[in-house]
CSV table of C-alpha atoms in Angstrom, one decimal:
chain,number,residue,atom,x,y,z
R,156,MET,CA,10.7,29.4,17.1
R,157,LEU,CA,7.9,27.6,15.3
R,158,THR,CA,5.5,29.2,12.8
R,159,ARG,CA,2.0,27.9,12.2
R,160,THR,CA,-0.7,28.6,9.6
R,161,ASP,CA,-3.9,30.2,10.7
R,162,GLY,CA,-7.1,28.9,9.1
R,163,ALA,CA,-7.2,26.2,6.5
R,164,ALA,CA,-4.2,24.1,5.6
R,165,PRO,CA,-2.1,25.3,2.7
R,166,SER,CA,-1.9,23.5,-0.6
R,167,GLY,CA,1.6,22.9,-1.8
R,168,ARG,CA,4.3,24.9,0.0
R,169,PHE,CA,3.6,27.0,3.1
R,170,ASN,CA,2.1,30.0,1.2
R,171,ARG,CA,-0.3,31.6,3.6
R,172,THR,CA,0.4,34.4,6.1
R,173,ARG,CA,1.8,32.8,9.3
R,174,ARG,CA,2.5,34.0,12.8
R,175,SER,CA,5.1,32.9,15.2
R,176,VAL,CA,4.4,30.6,18.1
R,177,ALA,CA,7.1,30.8,20.7
R,178,VAL,CA,7.0,27.1,21.9
R,179,SER,CA,9.3,24.2,21.4
R,180,GLY,CA,8.4,21.2,19.3
R,181,GLU,CA,8.2,19.0,22.4
R,182,THR,CA,5.3,21.1,23.9
R,183,LEU,CA,3.2,21.2,20.7
R,184,VAL,CA,1.6,17.8,20.9
R,185,ARG,CA,0.3,15.2,23.4
R,186,THR,CA,0.4,11.5,22.9
R,187,ALA,CA,-1.8,8.6,24.1
R,188,PRO,CA,-2.3,5.0,23.2
R,189,LEU,CA,-4.4,4.5,20.1
R,190,THR,CA,-6.5,2.1,22.0
R,191,GLY,CA,-6.1,-0.2,25.0
R,192,GLY,CA,-3.6,-3.0,24.6
R,193,THR,CA,-1.6,-1.6,21.7
R,194,ARG,CA,1.7,0.3,21.5
R,195,ALA,CA,0.4,2.3,18.5
R,196,VAL,CA,-0.2,5.9,19.5
R,197,LEU,CA,-2.5,8.9,18.8
R,198,VAL,CA,-0.8,12.3,18.6
R,199,ALA,CA,-2.8,15.5,18.9
R,200,PRO,CA,-1.7,19.1,18.8
R,201,THR,CA,-1.8,21.4,21.8
R,202,VAL,CA,-1.8,24.4,19.4
R,203,PRO,CA,-5.1,24.6,17.4
R,204,GLY,CA,-4.7,24.3,13.7
R,205,LEU,CA,-1.0,23.3,13.9
R,206,ASP,CA,0.5,22.1,10.6
R,207,ALA,CA,2.1,18.7,11.0
R,208,ARG,CA,4.9,19.7,8.6
R,209,GLU,CA,5.9,22.5,10.9
R,210,TRP,CA,5.8,20.3,14.0
R,211,LEU,CA,8.0,17.8,12.2
R,212,ALA,CA,10.5,20.6,11.4
R,213,SER,CA,10.6,21.8,15.0
R,214,SER,CA,10.4,18.6,17.0
R,215,GLY,CA,14.0,17.4,16.8
R,216,GLY,CA,13.1,14.0,15.3
R,217,ALA,CA,10.1,13.3,17.7
R,218,LEU,CA,7.9,11.9,14.9
R,219,ALA,CA,10.6,9.5,13.7
R,220,ARG,CA,11.1,8.3,17.2
R,221,LEU,CA,7.4,7.7,17.7
R,222,ARG,CA,7.2,5.8,14.5
R,223,ASP,CA,10.2,3.6,15.3
R,224,THR,CA,9.1,3.0,18.9
R,225,HIS,CA,5.4,2.5,18.5
R,226,GLY,CA,5.1,1.3,14.9
R,227,ALA,CA,1.9,3.2,14.0
R,228,VAL,CA,1.2,6.8,14.7
R,229,LEU,CA,-2.2,8.6,14.1
R,230,LEU,CA,-2.0,12.3,13.8
R,231,ARG,CA,-5.4,13.8,14.6
R,232,GLY,CA,-6.5,17.4,14.9
R,233,PHE,CA,-3.7,18.9,12.8
R,234,ALA,CA,-4.4,21.1,9.8
R,235,PRO,CA,-5.6,19.0,6.8
R,236,LEU,CA,-2.7,18.3,4.3
R,237,GLY,CA,-4.1,17.1,1.0
R,238,ALA,CA,-2.0,15.2,-1.5
R,239,ALA,CA,0.8,17.8,-1.8
R,240,GLY,CA,1.0,18.3,1.9
R,241,LEU,CA,1.2,14.6,2.5
R,242,ALA,CA,4.1,14.3,0.1
R,243,GLU,CA,5.9,17.1,1.9
R,244,LEU,CA,5.4,15.5,5.3
R,245,ALA,CA,6.6,12.1,4.1
R,246,THR,CA,9.6,13.7,2.3
R,247,GLY,CA,10.4,15.7,5.4
R,248,LEU,CA,10.4,12.6,7.6
R,249,ASP,CA,12.0,10.0,5.2
R,250,GLY,CA,13.7,12.1,2.5
R,251,GLY,CA,11.7,11.0,-0.5
R,252,LEU,CA,8.8,9.0,-1.9
R,253,ARG,CA,8.8,5.8,-4.1
R,254,ASP,CA,6.6,4.9,-7.0
R,255,TYR,CA,4.2,2.0,-6.9
R,256,ASP,CA,6.0,-0.6,-8.9
R,257,ASN,CA,5.2,-4.4,-9.3
R,258,ARG,CA,1.6,-3.5,-8.5
R,259,SER,CA,-0.9,-5.9,-7.0
R,260,THR,CA,-4.0,-3.6,-6.6
R,261,PRO,CA,-5.7,-0.8,-8.6
R,262,ARG,CA,-4.8,2.7,-7.6
R,263,ARG,CA,-4.8,6.1,-9.3
R,264,ARG,CA,-1.9,8.6,-9.2
R,265,VAL,CA,-3.2,11.8,-7.6
R,266,ASP,CA,-0.1,14.0,-7.3
R,267,GLY,CA,3.5,12.8,-8.0
R,268,ASN,CA,3.9,9.7,-5.9
R,269,VAL,CA,0.7,10.1,-3.9
R,270,PHE,CA,-1.9,7.6,-4.8
R,271,THR,CA,-5.5,6.7,-3.9
R,272,SER,CA,-5.8,3.9,-1.5
R,273,THR,CA,-6.7,0.5,-3.1
R,274,GLU,CA,-9.8,0.9,-5.2
R,275,TYR,CA,-11.7,-2.2,-4.4
R,276,PRO,CA,-15.5,-2.2,-4.2
R,277,ALA,CA,-16.9,-0.6,-1.0
R,278,ASP,CA,-18.6,-3.8,0.2
R,279,GLN,CA,-15.3,-5.8,0.2
R,280,THR,CA,-12.8,-6.2,3.1
R,281,ILE,CA,-9.2,-5.8,2.3
R,282,PRO,CA,-7.4,-8.3,4.6
R,283,GLN,CA,-4.4,-7.3,6.8
R,284,HIS,CA,-1.1,-7.1,4.9
R,285,ASN,CA,2.3,-5.4,5.0
R,286,GLU,CA,2.5,-3.3,1.9
R,287,MET,CA,4.3,-5.0,-1.0
R,288,SER,CA,5.5,-7.9,1.3
R,289,TYR,CA,4.9,-10.1,-1.8
R,290,THR,CA,8.1,-8.6,-3.2
R,291,ASP,CA,11.8,-8.3,-2.3
R,292,ALA,CA,11.7,-4.5,-2.1
R,293,TRP,CA,9.0,-2.9,0.0
R,294,PRO,CA,8.4,0.6,1.4
R,295,ALA,CA,9.6,1.3,4.9
R,296,THR,CA,6.9,3.7,5.9
R,297,LEU,CA,3.3,4.4,4.7
R,298,PHE,CA,1.6,7.7,5.0
R,299,LEU,CA,-2.1,7.8,4.7
R,300,THR,CA,-4.4,10.8,5.0
R,301,CYS,CA,-8.2,10.9,5.1
R,302,VAL,CA,-9.7,13.5,2.8
R,303,VAL,CA,-13.3,12.3,3.1
R,304,PRO,CA,-14.3,9.7,5.7
R,305,ALA,CA,-16.9,7.1,4.9
R,306,ALA,CA,-20.5,7.5,6.1
R,307,THR,CA,-20.1,4.2,7.9
R,308,GLY,CA,-17.2,1.8,8.2
R,309,GLY,CA,-14.2,2.3,6.0
R,310,GLU,CA,-11.6,2.1,8.7
R,311,THR,CA,-8.0,1.3,8.0
R,312,PRO,CA,-7.3,-1.3,10.8
R,313,VAL,CA,-3.8,-2.1,11.7
R,314,ALA,CA,-2.1,-5.1,13.4
R,315,ASP,CA,1.2,-5.5,15.2
R,316,SER,CA,3.3,-7.9,13.0
R,317,ALA,CA,5.4,-9.2,15.9
R,318,ARG,CA,2.3,-10.0,17.9
R,319,VAL,CA,0.8,-11.8,14.8
R,320,LEU,CA,3.9,-13.9,14.5
R,321,ALA,CA,3.8,-14.7,18.2
R,322,ARG,CA,0.3,-16.0,18.0
R,323,LEU,CA,1.2,-18.6,15.3
R,324,PRO,CA,2.0,-22.2,16.3
R,325,GLU,CA,5.6,-23.1,16.1
R,326,ASP,CA,5.0,-25.6,13.3
R,327,THR,CA,3.2,-23.1,11.1
R,328,ARG,CA,6.0,-20.6,11.6
R,329,GLU,CA,8.6,-23.2,10.8
R,330,ARG,CA,7.0,-24.3,7.6
R,331,PHE,CA,6.8,-20.7,6.3
R,332,GLU,CA,10.2,-19.7,7.5
R,333,ARG,CA,11.9,-22.8,6.0
R,334,HIS,CA,10.3,-22.5,2.6
R,335,GLY,CA,9.3,-18.8,2.2
R,336,VAL,CA,6.2,-18.0,0.1
R,337,MET,CA,5.9,-18.4,-3.7
R,338,TYR,CA,3.5,-15.9,-5.4
R,339,VAL,CA,2.2,-17.1,-8.7
R,340,ARG,CA,0.5,-14.6,-11.1
R,341,ASN,CA,-1.1,-15.3,-14.5
R,342,PHE,CA,-1.7,-12.3,-16.7
R,343,GLY,CA,-3.6,-12.1,-20.0
R,344,HIS,CA,-6.9,-13.8,-19.0
R,345,GLY,CA,-8.7,-10.5,-18.7
R,346,MET,CA,-8.9,-10.9,-15.0
R,347,ASP,CA,-7.1,-9.0,-12.3
R,348,LEU,CA,-4.5,-6.4,-13.4
R,349,SER,CA,-2.8,-6.6,-16.7
R,350,TRP,CA,1.0,-7.1,-16.8
R,351,GLN,CA,1.2,-3.7,-18.4
R,352,GLU,CA,-0.5,-2.1,-15.4
R,353,VAL,CA,1.6,-4.1,-12.9
R,354,PHE,CA,4.9,-3.3,-14.4
R,355,GLN,CA,3.9,0.1,-15.8
R,356,THR,CA,5.2,-0.6,-19.3
R,357,GLY,CA,4.1,-2.2,-22.5
R,358,ASP,CA,7.7,-3.3,-23.3
R,359,ARG,CA,8.3,-7.0,-22.7
R,360,ALA,CA,12.0,-6.5,-22.5
R,361,GLU,CA,11.5,-4.0,-19.7
R,362,VAL,CA,9.4,-6.6,-17.9
R,363,ASP,CA,12.0,-9.3,-18.4
R,364,ALA,CA,14.7,-6.9,-17.1
R,365,TYR,CA,12.7,-6.0,-14.0
R,366,CYS,CA,12.0,-9.6,-13.2
R,367,ALA,CA,15.7,-10.6,-13.6
R,368,ARG,CA,16.7,-7.8,-11.2
R,369,HIS,CA,14.3,-9.0,-8.6
R,370,GLY,CA,14.6,-12.7,-8.9
R,371,ILE,CA,11.2,-13.2,-10.5
R,372,GLU,CA,10.7,-16.1,-12.9
R,373,ALA,CA,8.9,-14.8,-15.9
R,374,GLU,CA,7.3,-17.1,-18.6
R,375,TRP,CA,5.7,-15.7,-21.7
R,376,LEU,CA,2.9,-18.1,-22.8
R,377,GLY,CA,1.8,-16.7,-26.1
R,378,GLY,CA,-0.4,-13.7,-26.8
R,379,GLU,CA,-0.7,-11.4,-23.8
R,380,ARG,CA,-0.2,-14.2,-21.4
R,381,LEU,CA,2.5,-14.0,-18.8
R,382,ARG,CA,3.1,-16.2,-15.8
R,383,THR,CA,5.4,-15.0,-13.0
R,384,ARG,CA,6.7,-16.9,-9.9
R,385,HIS,CA,8.5,-15.2,-7.1
R,386,VAL,CA,9.8,-16.8,-3.9
R,387,VAL,CA,10.4,-14.3,-1.0
R,388,GLN,CA,10.3,-14.0,2.7
R,389,ALA,CA,7.6,-15.2,5.1
R,390,THR,CA,9.1,-13.4,8.2
R,391,LEU,CA,11.9,-10.8,8.7
R,392,THR,CA,13.6,-8.9,11.4
R,393,ALA,CA,12.2,-5.4,11.6
R,394,ARG,CA,14.9,-2.8,11.1
R,395,ALA,CA,13.6,-0.4,13.7
R,396,THR,CA,13.2,-2.8,16.6
R,397,GLY,CA,15.2,-6.0,15.9
R,398,GLU,CA,12.0,-8.1,16.5
R,399,ARG,CA,11.1,-10.9,14.2
R,400,VAL,CA,7.8,-10.2,12.5
R,401,TRP,CA,5.3,-11.9,10.2
R,402,PHE,CA,5.8,-10.3,6.8
R,403,ASN,CA,4.0,-11.8,3.7
R,404,GLN,CA,0.8,-11.9,1.9
R,405,ALA,CA,0.2,-15.6,1.6
R,406,HIS,CA,-3.3,-15.5,3.1
R,407,LEU,CA,-4.2,-12.5,0.8
R,408,PHE,CA,-2.8,-13.9,-2.5
R,409,HIS,CA,-4.2,-17.4,-1.9
R,410,VAL,CA,-7.3,-18.1,-3.9
R,411,SER,CA,-9.2,-18.9,-0.7
R,412,SER,CA,-9.1,-15.2,0.2
R,413,LEU,CA,-11.9,-14.6,-2.4
R,414,PRO,CA,-15.6,-15.1,-1.7
R,415,GLY,CA,-16.5,-18.8,-1.8
R,416,HIS,CA,-18.5,-18.6,-5.0
R,417,VAL,CA,-15.7,-16.7,-6.8
R,418,GLU,CA,-13.1,-19.3,-5.7
R,419,ARG,CA,-15.2,-22.1,-6.9
R,420,GLU,CA,-15.7,-20.4,-10.3
R,421,LEU,CA,-12.0,-19.8,-10.7
R,422,ARG,CA,-11.1,-23.3,-9.8
R,423,ALA,CA,-13.6,-24.7,-12.2
R,424,GLU,CA,-12.2,-22.6,-15.0
R,425,PHE,CA,-8.4,-22.6,-14.4
R,426,ALA,CA,-5.9,-25.3,-13.5
R,427,GLU,CA,-4.0,-24.7,-10.2
R,428,ASP,CA,-1.0,-23.1,-11.9
R,429,GLU,CA,-3.2,-20.9,-14.2
R,430,LEU,CA,-5.2,-19.1,-11.5
R,431,PRO,CA,-4.9,-15.3,-11.9
R,432,ARG,CA,-3.0,-15.2,-8.6
R,433,ASN,CA,-2.2,-17.7,-5.9
R,434,ALA,CA,0.3,-18.4,-3.1
R,435,LEU,CA,2.2,-21.5,-2.3
R,436,TYR,CA,4.9,-22.5,0.1
R,437,GLY,CA,8.2,-21.5,-1.4
R,438,ASP,CA,9.0,-25.1,-2.5
R,439,GLY,CA,5.9,-25.0,-4.7
R,440,THR,CA,3.6,-27.2,-2.5
R,441,PRO,CA,0.1,-26.0,-1.8
R,442,LEU,CA,-0.5,-24.1,1.4
R,443,ASP,CA,-2.1,-26.0,4.2
R,444,PRO,CA,-5.7,-24.7,4.8
R,445,ALA,CA,-5.1,-25.0,8.6
R,446,ASP,CA,-2.0,-22.7,8.3
R,447,LEU,CA,-4.1,-20.2,6.5
R,448,ALA,CA,-6.8,-20.4,9.1
R,449,ARG,CA,-4.2,-19.8,11.9
R,450,VAL,CA,-2.8,-16.8,10.1
R,451,ARG,CA,-6.2,-15.2,9.6
R,452,ALA,CA,-7.1,-15.9,13.2
R,453,ALA,CA,-3.9,-14.3,14.4
R,454,TYR,CA,-4.6,-11.1,12.4
R,455,ALA,CA,-8.2,-11.0,13.6
R,456,ALA,CA,-7.0,-11.2,17.2
R,457,GLU,CA,-4.5,-8.4,16.8
R,458,GLU,CA,-6.5,-6.0,14.5
R,459,ILE,CA,-7.4,-2.6,15.9
R,460,ALA,CA,-9.4,0.1,14.1
R,461,LEU,CA,-10.6,3.6,14.7
R,462,PRO,CA,-13.0,5.5,12.4
R,463,TRP,CA,-11.3,8.0,10.2
R,464,GLU,CA,-11.8,11.7,10.7
R,465,ALA,CA,-11.2,14.3,8.0
R,466,GLY,CA,-7.6,15.5,8.1
R,467,ASP,CA,-6.3,12.4,9.9
R,468,VAL,CA,-2.8,11.2,9.0
R,469,MET,CA,-1.6,7.7,9.8
R,470,ILE,CA,2.1,6.9,9.7
R,471,VAL,CA,2.8,3.2,9.7
R,472,ASP,CA,6.2,1.4,9.9
R,473,ASN,CA,5.4,-1.1,7.2
R,474,GLU,CA,7.5,-3.8,8.8
R,475,GLN,CA,6.2,-3.4,12.3
R,476,PHE,CA,2.4,-3.1,11.5
R,477,SER,CA,0.2,-4.4,8.8
R,478,HIS,CA,-3.0,-2.7,7.6
R,479,GLY,CA,-6.3,-3.4,5.8
R,480,ARG,CA,-9.6,-1.8,5.0
R,481,ASN,CA,-13.1,-2.4,6.3
R,482,PRO,CA,-16.2,-2.3,4.1
R,483,TYR,CA,-18.0,1.1,4.0
R,484,SER,CA,-20.9,3.1,2.7
R,485,GLY,CA,-21.0,6.6,1.3
R,486,ASP,CA,-18.1,8.4,-0.2
R,487,ARG,CA,-14.6,7.7,1.0
R,488,SER,CA,-11.3,9.3,0.0
R,489,VAL,CA,-8.0,8.1,1.6
R,490,LEU,CA,-4.6,9.0,0.0
R,491,VAL,CA,-1.4,7.1,0.5
R,492,ALA,CA,2.3,7.8,-0.1
R,493,MET,CA,5.1,5.3,0.3
R,494,ALA,CA,8.6,6.2,1.6
C-alpha cells in the first residue's frame, strides 16, 4: 500500500494529511528516453502529485535500477521536494549524503549537505565534467532539483562518459591513461577560491593532513600562498556497468578553458607553474592542445539538454554521466546533493 500527499509537497518529513493509494510501485510511473539516441530516461508519475520519496519506498529498488542501467534519470511531474526533501530522497536511495570537500567551485550550503549549484556568472558556460573527478574520492550519485527555472537557457546538459571515451582517438586515450592528469592549484593570489574555502579550515596542519591522506603534494610558499599538485585518474571502470569511461577535468582545469582574453592576462601575469589552476599530463608535461580540442569535441557531440521545469529532479550516476551548465537569463535556482 502506498500513501501520497495531496496538494503541495511537504517540507521536511511527510507531515501533511495523506490518503492511501492501492497501487504497486511498478504501476506508479512511466519511463521514456530522455531524448532520442540516449540511454538516459525521463520518469513521470501516473498518479498526479505523487511524492518521489514515497515512490522510492514502494518501488522495490526501481529507481536504483534505473540509475544503474541508464546512468541519468530525470523525474518530472512529481511533487516538488525542496532542499529537505531532496536530502530525504538521496538518503533513501543511497543511505547518506557527503559534504563538499576539496572544493573547486563556489557554492552555498542551503540545508545540511544540500548546496546551491555552482555559482558562476549567468553568462558563462560550465563545461561538461564528472563531479570531483579532479580528486581521488568522488560522489557516486548526484541529485539535482530545480526550484526556479531560468527565464531562458540554464539547462544542466549531460553526456554519456563511455560514449565520450569511445569518441577519442586511441593515441589521445593512451596518453591520458598512461600518465593520468596532474591538477595544479595556486592559492593566495586573491584569485579563484582561497585554500581556506577549498579545505573548509583555516588550520594549515589540517590542510597538510588532508593532503597527505589523499596523495596531494602541498607546498607552502610564504604568506597565504599554497601550491598543490595532485595526480589522479583520466579514465576508470564504472562500478555500475563495468564499462571504461572518461573521468577527469583536464579540459576544465586547463587555463585554455577560460575566455581568451582572461587566459592571455593570466599567462602575462603568472609563470606556468603559478597559474591559479591548471592541468597537465600526470608526468608534468603540458597538455597537447590537439588532445584538449578532441576532448571538447567529444563532449559537444554527446551533450544532451532539456530545459528545467520547476520541481524536476535529476539523478546522475557520476561515473556514467558528466554534466555542465548552459548560460541563462533571469533568476535560476538549482540545488544539489551528493551521495
